[in-house]
Amino acid sequence: DIQMTQSPSSVSASVGDRVTITCRASQDVRHWLAWYQQKPGEAPKLLIYATSMLHSGVPSRFSASGSGTDFTLTISSLQPEDFATYYCQHAAAYPYTFGQGTKLEIK
Amino acid sequence: QITLKESGPTLVKPTQTLTLTCTFSGFALTTTEVAVGWIRQPPGRALEWLALIYGAGEIHYSPSLQNRLIITKDTSKNQVVLTMTNVDPVDTATYYCAHRHLGYFDYWGQGILLTVSS
């Protein structure tokens, strides 16, 4: 199985800050990488697919990049509604696997 | 508009067999490109992919659970059913079904919290 490792596990930031979250795959997943946002009590929401493509309706302050084994998600200017937990997921092969999550908290 | 909703028991006893149903609308699970997956999340923990079924019938399971899972579809009812045998308290989690597009889960159900306890 391909293991996905996110860092940091948690991060504190303020509204307006720029935040970057990293996801590392244990094997080459090419561009088959997605990012999800999850708020407490809610289902995850797809933010980014195919490494850098914004899902419909996702604000442009979200961006992502990477390839192979190293990927990043960046939020350019944090808004109050962005405080949540973020997960990466690869789709390069079965089984699909998710990262352990990065909790973005208000400083 | 794509929607999915999970249904099933919220409390089961250890060793029992669990059956969860995902009822969806807004798409047809009949082609090779369309799939529905199941993902679970233990309380306070990360997401775990469980199984996937394509419209053409191809099926994939998590290797760690494949001997306990069966995923089926009923195209006429727009449903996908996940069966898990011999449940254990560690299977306590919120179970989600989701529409898969190009490898990614773009629409999710609200989830159903399952507790395994005697």
GROMACS .gro file of C-alpha atoms in nm:
model
  225
    1ASP     CA    1   0.000   0.000   0.000
    2ILE     CA    2   0.106   0.359  -0.062
    3GLN     CA    3   0.137   0.549   0.262
    4MET     CA    4   0.049   0.918   0.275
    5THR     CA    5   0.218   1.133   0.538
    6GLN     CA    6   0.102   1.488   0.608
    7SER     CA    7   0.288   1.758   0.789
    8PRO     CA    8   0.236   1.928   1.014
    9SER     CA    9  -0.027   1.733   1.207
   10SER     CA   10  -0.163   2.061   1.332
   11VAL     CA   11  -0.096   2.426   1.269
   12SER     CA   12  -0.216   2.747   1.432
   13ALA     CA   13  -0.265   3.053   1.218
   14SER     CA   14  -0.454   3.379   1.203
   15VAL     CA   15  -0.708   3.516   0.960
   16GLY     CA   16  -0.519   3.658   0.665
   17ASP     CA   17  -0.217   3.432   0.705
   18ARG     CA   18  -0.073   3.218   0.430
   19VAL     CA   19  -0.058   2.850   0.522
   20THR     CA   20   0.104   2.556   0.348
   21ILE     CA   21   0.039   2.188   0.424
   22THR     CA   22   0.256   1.910   0.290
   23CYS     CA   23   0.170   1.555   0.185
   24ARG     CA   24   0.432   1.296   0.104
   25ALA     CA   25   0.362   0.963  -0.065
   26SER     CA   26   0.571   0.654   0.003
   27GLN     CA   27   0.574   0.581  -0.371
   28ASP     CA   28   0.532   0.780  -0.691
   29VAL     CA   29   0.163   0.868  -0.733
   30ARG     CA   30   0.229   1.088  -1.039
   31HIS     CA   31  -0.046   1.351  -1.040
   32TRP     CA   32  -0.308   1.133  -0.870
   33LEU     CA   33  -0.348   1.340  -0.556
   34ALA     CA   34  -0.648   1.511  -0.400
   35TRP     CA   35  -0.708   1.737  -0.101
   36TYR     CA   36  -1.021   1.742   0.115
   37GLN     CA   37  -1.147   1.978   0.382
   38GLN     CA   38  -1.346   1.848   0.676
   39LYS     CA   39  -1.519   2.048   0.945
   40PRO     CA   40  -1.642   1.892   1.270
   41GLY     CA   41  -1.957   1.689   1.225
   42GLU     CA   42  -1.949   1.719   0.847
   43ALA     CA   43  -1.847   1.497   0.560
   44PRO     CA   44  -1.521   1.578   0.382
   45LYS     CA   45  -1.539   1.811   0.084
   46LEU     CA   46  -1.321   1.780  -0.222
   47LEU     CA   47  -1.104   2.088  -0.270
   48ILE     CA   48  -0.835   1.988  -0.518
   49TYR     CA   49  -0.800   1.693  -0.755
   50ALA     CA   50  -0.529   1.582  -0.996
   51THR     CA   51  -0.271   1.762  -0.780
   52SER     CA   52  -0.372   2.118  -0.868
   53MET     CA   53  -0.722   2.133  -1.015
   54LEU     CA   54  -0.976   2.326  -0.810
   55HIS     CA   55  -1.305   2.146  -0.761
   56SER     CA   56  -1.616   2.339  -0.860
   57GLY     CA   57  -1.698   2.620  -0.620
   58VAL     CA   58  -1.368   2.615  -0.432
   59PRO     CA   59  -1.230   2.965  -0.371
   60SER     CA   60  -0.920   3.067  -0.559
   61ARG     CA   61  -0.728   3.130  -0.236
   62PHE     CA   62  -0.676   2.753  -0.234
   63SER     CA   63  -0.398   2.625  -0.454
   64ALA     CA   64  -0.190   2.311  -0.471
   65SER     CA   65   0.110   2.172  -0.647
   66GLY     CA   66   0.353   1.885  -0.659
   67SER     CA   67   0.425   1.564  -0.842
   68GLY     CA   68   0.556   1.218  -0.775
   69THR     CA   69   0.584   1.193  -0.400
   70ASP     CA   70   0.574   1.549  -0.267
   71PHE     CA   71   0.268   1.771  -0.270
   72THR     CA   72   0.153   2.093  -0.108
   73LEU     CA   73  -0.174   2.267  -0.038
   74THR     CA   74  -0.160   2.643   0.014
   75ILE     CA   75  -0.424   2.877   0.143
   76SER     CA   76  -0.315   3.224   0.044
   77SER     CA   77  -0.516   3.432   0.291
   78LEU     CA   78  -0.695   3.240   0.562
   79GLN     CA   79  -1.060   3.309   0.613
   80PRO     CA   80  -1.259   3.216   0.924
   81GLU     CA   81  -1.435   2.935   0.738
   82ASP     CA   82  -1.102   2.771   0.645
   83PHE     CA   83  -1.031   2.648   0.995
   84ALA     CA   84  -1.080   2.276   0.955
   85THR     CA   85  -0.893   1.951   0.907
   86TYR     CA   86  -0.735   1.882   0.570
   87TYR     CA   87  -0.664   1.540   0.421
   88CYS     CA   88  -0.470   1.431   0.116
   89GLN     CA   89  -0.564   1.117  -0.077
   90HIS     CA   90  -0.387   0.936  -0.358
   91ALA     CA   91  -0.568   0.762  -0.642
   92ALA     CA   92  -0.267   0.616  -0.820
   93ALA     CA   93  -0.350   0.255  -0.738
   94TYR     CA   94  -0.565   0.042  -0.515
   95PRO     CA   95  -0.596   0.067  -0.226
   96TYR     CA   96  -0.661   0.438  -0.215
   97THR     CA   97  -0.520   0.585   0.105
   98PHE     CA   98  -0.559   0.911   0.294
   99GLY     CA   99  -0.311   1.106   0.495
  100GLN     CA  100  -0.356   1.130   0.869
  101GLY     CA  101  -0.490   1.484   0.846
  102THR     CA  102  -0.370   1.834   0.931
  103LYS     CA  103  -0.579   2.032   1.174
  104LEU     CA  104  -0.577   2.404   1.102
  105GLU     CA  105  -0.660   2.598   1.415
  106ILE     CA  106  -0.713   2.962   1.495
  107LYS     CA  107  -0.420   3.127   1.670
  108GLN     CA  108  -2.748   1.727  -0.868
  109ILE     CA  109  -2.568   1.432  -0.714
  110THR     CA  110  -2.672   1.323  -0.366
  111LEU     CA  111  -2.592   1.019  -0.156
  112LYS     CA  112  -2.726   0.903   0.177
  113GLU     CA  113  -2.619   0.622   0.404
  114SER     CA  114  -2.863   0.413   0.600
  115GLY     CA  115  -2.843   0.117   0.832
  116PRO     CA  116  -2.812   0.027   1.198
  117THR     CA  117  -2.634   0.262   1.434
  118LEU     CA  118  -2.561  -0.003   1.696
  119VAL     CA  119  -2.449  -0.359   1.638
  120LYS     CA  120  -2.300  -0.621   1.867
  121PRO     CA  121  -1.955  -0.770   1.826
  122THR     CA  122  -1.935  -1.066   1.586
  123GLN     CA  123  -2.254  -0.961   1.407
  124THR     CA  124  -2.278  -0.882   1.037
  125LEU     CA  125  -2.333  -0.520   0.939
  126THR     CA  126  -2.521  -0.408   0.631
  127LEU     CA  127  -2.506  -0.045   0.522
  128THR     CA  128  -2.696   0.095   0.226
  129CYS     CA  129  -2.602   0.395   0.016
  130THR     CA  130  -2.895   0.541  -0.178
  131PHE     CA  131  -2.794   0.788  -0.444
  132SER     CA  132  -2.944   1.013  -0.708
  133GLY     CA  133  -2.822   1.235  -0.987
  134PHE     CA  134  -2.617   0.973  -1.165
  135ALA     CA  135  -2.645   0.619  -1.295
  136LEU     CA  136  -2.410   0.349  -1.172
  137THR     CA  137  -2.402   0.172  -1.505
  138THR     CA  138  -2.081   0.271  -1.683
  139THR     CA  139  -1.715   0.191  -1.644
  140GLU     CA  140  -1.628   0.547  -1.543
  141VAL     CA  141  -1.872   0.583  -1.258
  142ALA     CA  142  -1.811   0.433  -0.916
  143VAL     CA  143  -1.929   0.455  -0.558
  144GLY     CA  144  -1.696   0.403  -0.267
  145TRP     CA  145  -1.719   0.355   0.107
  146ILE     CA  146  -1.490   0.538   0.347
  147ARG     CA  147  -1.497   0.531   0.725
  148GLN     CA  148  -1.365   0.749   1.003
  149PRO     CA  149  -1.326   0.635   1.364
  150PRO     CA  150  -1.406   0.908   1.615
  151GLY     CA  151  -1.130   1.167   1.618
  152ARG     CA  152  -0.924   0.980   1.362
  153ALA     CA  153  -0.839   0.986   0.994
  154LEU     CA  154  -1.033   0.869   0.691
  155GLU     CA  155  -0.995   0.509   0.577
  156TRP     CA  156  -1.097   0.389   0.231
  157LEU     CA  157  -1.285   0.059   0.242
  158ALA     CA  158  -1.425  -0.046  -0.094
  159LEU     CA  159  -1.526   0.070  -0.440
  160ILE     CA  160  -1.766  -0.059  -0.702
  161TYR     CA  161  -1.781   0.054  -1.062
  162GLY     CA  162  -2.090   0.071  -1.278
  163ALA     CA  163  -1.955  -0.206  -1.497
  164GLY     CA  164  -1.913  -0.428  -1.194
  165GLU     CA  165  -1.541  -0.400  -1.115
  166ILE     CA  166  -1.480  -0.412  -0.740
  167HIS     CA  167  -1.187  -0.318  -0.518
  168TYR     CA  168  -1.141  -0.366  -0.144
  169SER     CA  169  -0.900  -0.247   0.120
  170PRO     CA  170  -0.655  -0.537   0.159
  171SER     CA  171  -0.675  -0.516   0.538
  172LEU     CA  172  -1.052  -0.570   0.533
  173GLN     CA  173  -1.120  -0.757   0.211
  174ASN     CA  174  -1.192  -1.087   0.385
  175ARG     CA  175  -1.473  -0.918   0.580
  176LEU     CA  176  -1.629  -0.689   0.319
  177ILE     CA  177  -1.872  -0.738   0.034
  178ILE     CA  178  -1.987  -0.449  -0.183
  179THR     CA  179  -2.278  -0.485  -0.422
  180LYS     CA  180  -2.499  -0.259  -0.628
  181ASP     CA  181  -2.864  -0.255  -0.722
  182THR     CA  182  -2.889  -0.039  -1.029
  183SER     CA  183  -3.268  -0.047  -1.034
  184LYS     CA  184  -3.282   0.100  -0.684
  185ASN     CA  185  -2.981   0.332  -0.721
  186GLN     CA  186  -2.822   0.167  -0.420
  187VAL     CA  187  -2.483   0.036  -0.315
  188VAL     CA  188  -2.468  -0.201  -0.021
  189LEU     CA  189  -2.167  -0.267   0.200
  190THR     CA  190  -2.167  -0.579   0.414
  191MET     CA  191  -1.909  -0.625   0.687
  192THR     CA  192  -1.887  -0.953   0.875
  193ASN     CA  193  -1.766  -1.024   1.228
  194VAL     CA  194  -1.771  -0.663   1.346
  195ASP     CA  195  -1.558  -0.555   1.640
  196PRO     CA  196  -1.555  -0.244   1.861
  197VAL     CA  197  -1.263  -0.113   1.653
  198ASP     CA  198  -1.509  -0.089   1.363
  199THR     CA  199  -1.690   0.189   1.547
  200ALA     CA  200  -1.679   0.480   1.305
  201THR     CA  201  -1.874   0.713   1.082
  202TYR     CA  202  -1.926   0.538   0.751
  203TYR     CA  203  -1.953   0.747   0.437
  204CYS     CA  204  -2.042   0.656   0.084
  205ALA     CA  205  -1.916   0.880  -0.194
  206HIS     CA  206  -1.932   0.926  -0.570
  207ARG     CA  207  -1.598   0.868  -0.735
  208HIS     CA  208  -1.488   1.075  -1.031
  209LEU     CA  209  -1.146   1.026  -1.189
  210GLY     CA  210  -1.020   0.862  -0.872
  211TYR     CA  211  -1.148   1.130  -0.638
  212PHE     CA  212  -1.455   1.149  -0.419
  213ASP     CA  213  -1.641   1.458  -0.529
  214TYR     CA  214  -1.976   1.400  -0.361
  215TRP     CA  215  -2.023   1.247  -0.018
  216GLY     CA  216  -2.313   1.132   0.190
  217GLN     CA  217  -2.369   1.283   0.532
  218GLY     CA  218  -2.231   0.972   0.700
  219ILE     CA  219  -2.376   0.728   0.949
  220LEU     CA  220  -2.221   0.674   1.291
  221LEU     CA  221  -2.194   0.307   1.372
  222THR     CA  222  -2.121   0.188   1.722
  223VAL     CA  223  -2.012  -0.168   1.787
  224SER     CA  224  -2.079  -0.261   2.146
  225SER     CA  225  -2.228  -0.541   2.345
   0.00000   0.00000   0.00000
